[in-house]
Coordinates of N, CA and C in Angstrom, one line a residue:
M1 N -61.4 9.7 1.9 CA -63.7 10.2 1.8 C -64.3 9.3 1.7
T2 N -65.0 10.0 2.3 CA -66.3 9.5 2.1 C -67.4 9.9 1.6
N3 N -68.3 9.8 0.8 CA -68.9 10.6 0.3 C -70.7 10.5 1.7
C4 N -69.5 11.4 3.1 CA -70.9 12.4 3.8 C -70.7 12.9 4.7
W5 N -72.1 13.2 6.3 CA -71.0 14.8 6.5 C -70.7 14.5 8.4
T6 N -69.6 14.7 9.0 CA -70.6 14.4 9.8 C -69.8 16.1 10.7
S7 N -70.8 16.5 11.3 CA -69.7 17.0 12.3 C -68.9 16.8 13.5
Q8 N -67.6 18.3 13.5 CA -66.4 18.2 14.4 C -66.7 19.8 15.0
T9 N -66.7 19.2 16.3 CA -66.5 20.6 17.0 C -65.7 20.7 17.7
D10 N -65.1 21.5 18.5 CA -64.1 22.1 19.3 C -64.2 22.9 19.5
P11 N -64.0 23.0 20.9 CA -63.9 24.4 21.8 C -62.6 25.4 20.9
K12 N -61.7 25.7 20.4 CA -60.5 26.2 19.7 C -61.3 26.9 18.9
I13 N -62.1 26.4 18.4 CA -63.1 27.1 17.2 C -64.2 27.4 17.7
V14 N -64.3 29.1 17.2 CA -65.4 30.7 17.2 C -65.7 30.3 15.7
S15 N -66.8 31.2 15.8 CA -68.2 31.3 15.1 C -67.5 32.5 14.4
E16 N -66.5 33.4 14.3 CA -66.2 34.7 13.5 C -65.7 34.2 12.5
I17 N -65.6 33.8 11.4 CA -65.0 33.7 10.4 C -65.1 33.8 9.1
K18 N -63.8 34.5 9.0 CA -63.2 35.8 8.3 C -62.9 35.4 6.8
H19 N -62.1 34.1 7.2 CA -61.8 33.7 5.5 C -61.4 32.0 5.7
S20 N -61.2 31.1 4.4 CA -61.5 30.2 4.8 C -61.0 29.2 3.3
V21 N -59.5 28.6 4.0 CA -58.8 27.6 1.6 C -58.2 26.5 2.8
V22 N -58.6 25.6 2.0 CA -58.1 24.1 1.5 C -56.5 24.2 1.1
L23 N -55.3 24.0 1.7 CA -53.7 24.0 1.6 C -53.6 22.2 1.9
D24 N -52.9 21.5 1.2 CA -52.2 20.5 1.7 C -53.0 19.7 2.1
R25 N -54.4 19.3 1.9 CA -55.1 18.7 2.5 C -55.8 18.9 3.6
N26 N -56.0 19.5 3.8 CA -56.1 20.5 5.3 C -56.7 21.6 4.7
I27 N -57.3 22.3 6.4 CA -58.9 23.3 5.7 C -58.1 24.2 7.1
Y28 N -57.3 25.3 6.7 CA -57.8 26.5 7.5 C -58.8 27.6 7.6
V29 N -58.2 28.0 8.7 CA -60.1 29.0 9.0 C -59.1 29.6 10.1
R30 N -59.5 31.3 9.7 CA -58.2 32.7 10.3 C -59.9 33.3 10.9
C31 N -59.8 33.0 11.7 CA -60.7 33.7 12.6 C -60.7 35.6 12.6
T32 N -61.7 36.3 13.1 CA -61.6 37.9 13.0 C -60.3 37.9 14.0
S33 N -59.5 39.2 13.9 CA -59.0 39.9 14.7 C -59.8 40.3 16.2
K34 N -60.5 40.8 15.9 CA -61.3 40.9 17.3 C -61.7 40.0 17.9
Y35 N -62.2 38.7 17.8 CA -62.2 37.4 18.1 C -61.1 36.7 18.1
P36 N -60.0 36.6 18.3 CA -59.3 35.8 18.2 C -58.9 34.6 19.0
V37 N -58.2 33.3 18.7 CA -59.0 32.2 19.4 C -57.8 32.1 21.2
T38 N -57.1 32.2 20.1 CA -56.9 33.0 22.0 C -55.7 34.7 21.0
P39 N -55.3 35.0 22.6 CA -54.4 36.4 22.0 C -53.0 36.7 21.6
H40 N -53.1 35.3 20.8 CA -52.1 35.1 19.9 C -51.6 34.6 18.9
V41 N -53.3 33.7 18.3 CA -53.4 33.7 17.3 C -54.8 33.2 16.6
S42 N -54.8 32.8 15.7 CA -56.6 33.9 15.1 C -57.0 33.0 13.6
A43 N -55.6 31.8 13.6 CA -56.1 30.9 12.6 C -55.8 29.1 13.4
V44 N -56.9 28.4 13.0 CA -57.1 27.8 13.5 C -57.1 26.2 12.0
V45 N -56.9 25.0 12.0 CA -56.5 24.2 10.8 C -57.3 23.0 11.1
Y46 N -57.9 21.9 10.3 CA -58.8 20.8 10.5 C -57.5 20.1 9.8
K47 N -57.8 19.0 9.9 CA -57.3 17.3 9.6 C -57.9 16.7 9.9
P48 N -59.0 17.1 7.7 CA -59.3 14.9 7.5 C -59.1 13.9 8.4
S49 N -57.5 13.9 8.1 CA -56.8 12.6 8.3 C -57.1 12.2 10.0
S50 N -56.9 13.1 10.2 CA -57.3 12.6 12.4 C -58.4 12.9 13.4
G51 N -58.9 13.9 11.1 CA -60.5 14.9 12.5 C -60.5 15.6 13.6
T52 N -59.3 16.0 13.5 CA -58.9 16.9 14.2 C -58.5 18.4 14.4
W53 N -58.9 19.6 14.9 CA -58.6 21.1 14.8 C -57.3 21.7 15.5
Q54 N -56.4 22.3 15.1 CA -54.5 22.8 16.4 C -54.7 24.4 15.6
Y55 N -54.2 25.1 16.1 CA -53.6 25.9 15.4 C -53.1 25.7 15.0
A56 N -52.9 27.0 14.4 CA -52.4 27.4 12.4 C -50.6 28.1 12.9
D57 N -50.0 27.1 11.8 CA -48.4 28.1 12.1 C -48.3 29.3 12.3
D58 N -47.3 30.4 13.0 CA -47.5 31.4 12.9 C -46.8 32.2 12.2
D59 N -45.6 31.3 11.6 CA -45.3 31.2 10.0 C -46.5 31.9 9.1
M60 N -47.6 31.1 9.3 CA -48.8 31.6 8.0 C -49.8 32.2 8.2
V61 N -50.1 32.3 9.7 CA -50.9 33.3 10.0 C -50.4 35.0 10.0
S62 N -49.1 35.4 10.6 CA -48.4 36.3 10.3 C -48.9 36.4 8.8
G63 N -48.8 36.4 7.8 CA -49.0 37.3 6.6 C -50.2 37.3 6.4
W64 N -50.9 36.5 6.6 CA -52.8 36.2 6.2 C -53.5 37.5 6.4
R65 N -53.7 38.3 6.0 CA -54.0 39.4 6.5 C -56.1 40.1 6.0
G66 N -56.1 38.6 5.0 CA -57.1 39.3 3.9 C -57.0 37.6 2.9
P67 N -58.1 38.3 1.6 CA -58.1 37.4 1.2 C -57.3 36.8 0.4
V68 N -57.8 35.3 0.3 CA -56.5 33.8 0.2 C -57.2 33.0 -1.3
V69 N -56.0 32.3 -0.8 CA -56.7 31.7 -2.5 C -55.2 30.5 -2.1
V70 N -55.2 29.6 -3.3 CA -53.9 28.5 -3.6 C -54.1 28.5 -4.6
V71 N -52.9 28.1 -5.5 CA -52.6 27.9 -6.5 C -51.2 27.4 -7.0
D72 N -51.4 25.9 -7.4 CA -50.4 25.2 -7.0 C -49.6 24.7 -6.2
G73 N -50.5 24.8 -4.5 CA -50.1 24.4 -3.7 C -49.5 25.4 -2.6
T74 N -49.7 26.2 -3.9 CA -48.7 27.9 -3.0 C -49.9 28.7 -2.6
L75 N -49.9 29.7 -1.6 CA -51.3 30.4 -0.4 C -50.0 31.3 -2.0
Y76 N -51.5 32.4 -1.4 CA -52.0 33.9 -2.2 C -52.8 34.8 -1.1
V77 N -52.5 35.7 -0.9 CA -52.9 36.7 0.0 C -53.1 37.7 -0.3
L78 N -54.3 38.6 -0.6 CA -54.6 40.0 -1.0 C -54.8 40.9 0.3
D79 N -53.0 41.3 0.8 CA -52.3 42.1 2.0 C -53.9 43.4 1.9
Q80 N -53.8 44.0 2.6 CA -55.0 45.5 2.4 C -54.5 45.9 3.9
S81 N -53.1 46.1 4.2 CA -52.4 46.8 6.3 C -52.3 47.9 4.6
L82 N -51.7 48.6 5.8 CA -51.0 50.1 5.8 C -50.8 50.7 4.1
G83 N -52.3 50.2 4.5 CA -52.4 51.8 3.6 C -52.6 51.2 1.6
R84 N -52.4 50.4 1.2 CA -52.1 50.1 -0.2 C -52.3 48.5 0.2
T85 N -53.2 47.7 -1.5 CA -52.8 46.3 -1.3 C -52.4 45.7 -2.0
R86 N -51.5 45.0 -1.1 CA -50.5 44.0 -2.5 C -51.1 42.4 -2.5
L87 N -51.3 41.6 -3.1 CA -50.6 40.1 -4.0 C -49.4 39.4 -3.3
M88 N -49.4 38.9 -2.0 CA -48.1 38.6 -0.7 C -48.7 37.0 -1.6
M89 N -47.5 35.8 -1.8 CA -47.0 34.8 -2.3 C -46.5 34.1 -0.5
S90 N -47.1 32.6 0.2 CA -46.3 32.1 1.1 C -44.8 31.1 0.2
L91 N -44.1 31.6 1.0 CA -42.5 30.7 0.8 C -42.8 29.7 1.8
K92 N -43.2 28.8 2.1 CA -43.2 27.8 2.6 C -42.2 27.2 3.7
E93 N -40.8 27.4 2.5 CA -40.4 26.4 2.7 C -39.4 27.1 3.4
R94 N -38.9 28.4 3.1 CA -38.6 29.3 3.7 C -38.9 30.1 4.9
R95 N -40.4 30.0 5.4 CA -41.6 30.3 6.5 C -41.6 31.5 6.3
E96 N -41.9 32.3 5.2 CA -42.0 34.0 4.9 C -43.3 34.0 3.8
W97 N -43.5 35.3 3.8 CA -43.9 35.3 2.7 C -43.1 37.0 2.3
I98 N -43.7 37.1 0.9 CA -43.3 37.1 -0.2 C -44.1 38.4 -0.9
P99 N -44.0 39.5 -0.9 CA -44.8 40.4 -2.0 C -44.3 39.8 -3.3
V100 N -45.8 39.9 -4.2 CA -45.9 39.7 -5.7 C -45.8 40.8 -6.5
G101 N -46.7 42.0 -6.4 CA -47.3 43.2 -7.3 C -48.0 44.3 -6.3
R102 N -48.2 45.4 -5.8 CA -48.7 46.0 -6.0 C -50.1 46.5 -6.2
L103 N -51.2 46.1 -5.9 CA -52.3 46.9 -7.2 C -53.1 48.3 -6.8
L104 N -53.1 48.8 -8.3 CA -53.3 50.4 -8.2 C -54.9 50.5 -7.8
P105 N -54.9 51.6 -7.6 CA -56.9 52.1 -6.2 C -57.4 51.7 -7.7
S106 N -57.0 52.8 -8.6 CA -57.8 52.8 -9.6 C -58.1 51.9 -10.3
N107 N -57.5 50.2 -10.5 CA -57.9 49.2 -11.0 C -58.7 48.7 -10.2
A108 N -59.7 48.2 -9.6 CA -60.3 47.7 -8.0 C -60.7 48.0 -7.5
R109 N -61.7 48.2 -6.7 CA -62.0 48.5 -5.2 C -62.3 48.0 -4.4
P110 N -61.7 47.2 -3.2 CA -62.2 47.1 -2.3 C -64.6 47.1 -1.8
P111 N -64.7 45.8 -1.0 CA -63.9 44.8 -0.9 C -63.5 43.8 -1.7
F112 N -62.6 42.6 -1.9 CA -62.4 42.0 -2.2 C -62.5 40.4 -2.7
Q113 N -62.6 39.0 -3.6 CA -62.2 38.2 -3.5 C -61.0 37.9 -4.4
L114 N -60.7 36.4 -3.8 CA -59.6 35.8 -4.8 C -60.7 34.7 -5.7
V115 N -59.8 34.4 -6.4 CA -59.9 32.6 -7.0 C -59.9 32.9 -8.1
A116 N -59.4 31.8 -8.2 CA -58.4 30.7 -8.7 C -58.5 30.6 -9.5
V117 N -58.3 30.7 -10.8 CA -58.2 29.6 -12.2 C -57.2 29.2 -13.0
G118 N -56.3 27.8 -13.1 CA -55.9 27.8 -13.5 C -54.1 28.0 -13.1
K119 N -53.7 28.6 -13.6 CA -52.1 29.3 -12.8 C -52.0 30.9 -12.9
S120 N -53.7 31.8 -12.9 CA -54.3 32.9 -12.6 C -55.5 33.0 -11.3
I121 N -54.8 34.8 -10.6 CA -55.3 34.7 -10.0 C -56.0 36.0 -10.6
F122 N -57.7 35.9 -9.8 CA -58.8 36.6 -10.4 C -58.6 37.8 -9.5
I123 N -58.7 39.0 -9.0 CA -59.0 39.2 -8.0 C -60.0 40.8 -7.9
V124 N -60.8 40.7 -7.6 CA -61.9 40.4 -8.0 C -63.2 41.6 -6.7
G125 N -63.4 42.6 -7.2 CA -63.1 43.8 -5.8 C -65.0 44.4 -6.9
R126 N -65.4 45.9 -6.3 CA -67.0 46.4 -5.7 C -67.1 46.2 -7.6
V127 N -68.8 46.4 -7.7 CA -69.0 45.5 -9.2 C -68.2 45.5 -10.2
L128 N -67.2 43.9 -9.7 CA -67.4 43.9 -9.9 C -65.6 43.5 -11.2
S129 N -65.3 44.8 -10.4 CA -63.9 45.5 -11.5 C -62.9 43.7 -11.1
T130 N -62.4 44.1 -11.8 CA -61.7 42.2 -12.1 C -59.7 42.9 -12.9
V131 N -59.8 41.7 -11.5 CA -57.3 41.9 -12.0 C -57.5 40.8 -11.9
V132 N -56.3 40.9 -13.0 CA -56.4 39.1 -13.2 C -54.1 38.9 -13.2
V133 N -54.6 38.0 -12.4 CA -52.5 38.4 -12.5 C -51.6 36.2 -12.8
D134 N -51.3 35.8 -13.6 CA -50.7 34.9 -14.3 C -49.1 35.0 -13.6
V135 N -49.7 33.9 -11.9 CA -49.1 33.8 -10.9 C -47.6 32.8 -11.7
G136 N -48.3 32.2 -12.9 CA -47.3 31.2 -13.0 C -46.3 31.4 -14.2
D137 N -46.2 33.0 -14.0 CA -45.2 33.3 -15.1 C -44.7 34.7 -14.4
L138 N -44.2 34.5 -13.3 CA -43.3 35.8 -12.2 C -42.6 36.5 -12.4
G139 N -41.8 37.0 -12.2 CA -41.1 38.3 -12.6 C -40.8 38.3 -11.8
N140 N -39.8 40.1 -11.6 CA -39.8 39.9 -10.4 C -40.5 40.6 -9.3
E141 N -39.8 40.2 -7.7 CA -41.1 40.4 -7.1 C -41.9 42.2 -6.7
D142 N -42.4 42.2 -6.4 CA -43.5 43.3 -5.7 C -43.1 44.6 -6.9
Q143 N -43.6 44.0 -7.8 CA -44.4 44.5 -9.1 C -45.6 45.0 -9.4
M144 N -45.7 46.2 -10.1 CA -47.4 47.0 -10.3 C -48.5 45.5 -10.8
I145 N -49.0 44.9 -10.2 CA -50.6 45.1 -11.1 C -51.2 46.5 -11.8
V146 N -51.1 45.6 -13.3 CA -52.5 46.3 -13.5 C -53.5 45.5 -13.8
G147 N -55.1 46.4 -14.1 CA -55.8 46.1 -14.9 C -56.4 45.2 -16.2
S148 N -57.5 44.3 -15.9 CA -57.9 44.4 -17.6 C -58.9 43.9 -17.5

């Protein structure tokens, strides 16, 4: 990496960016579902090593439905579909998403942003309501997430 800026344009990229994250030295960008990149792809990846954009893996895109953050090389997403809010974790080697926990509606209110500090994920909602999840000490899958 050098300390300079260059413009990287590609017709696959649309201007309607919803979320982005850096994972494994690549930049992943999720587009709004209203304007998918193609009928089946709603995320792309920029590879700085080659200076190219590519479509993101279907396995990754399938679970990426909200704010995203990376902790120790693992991707976490706050999924707000199906009328509930769940923190999901990507298991890259198994190519699947698993629930880490459910967020109680009384703990924080949307819209949400995720912030990683060390092995903790801060789920920040409206009026700065915040819930902290220590992902370095995960127990059983799909546990209830309580507020702080």
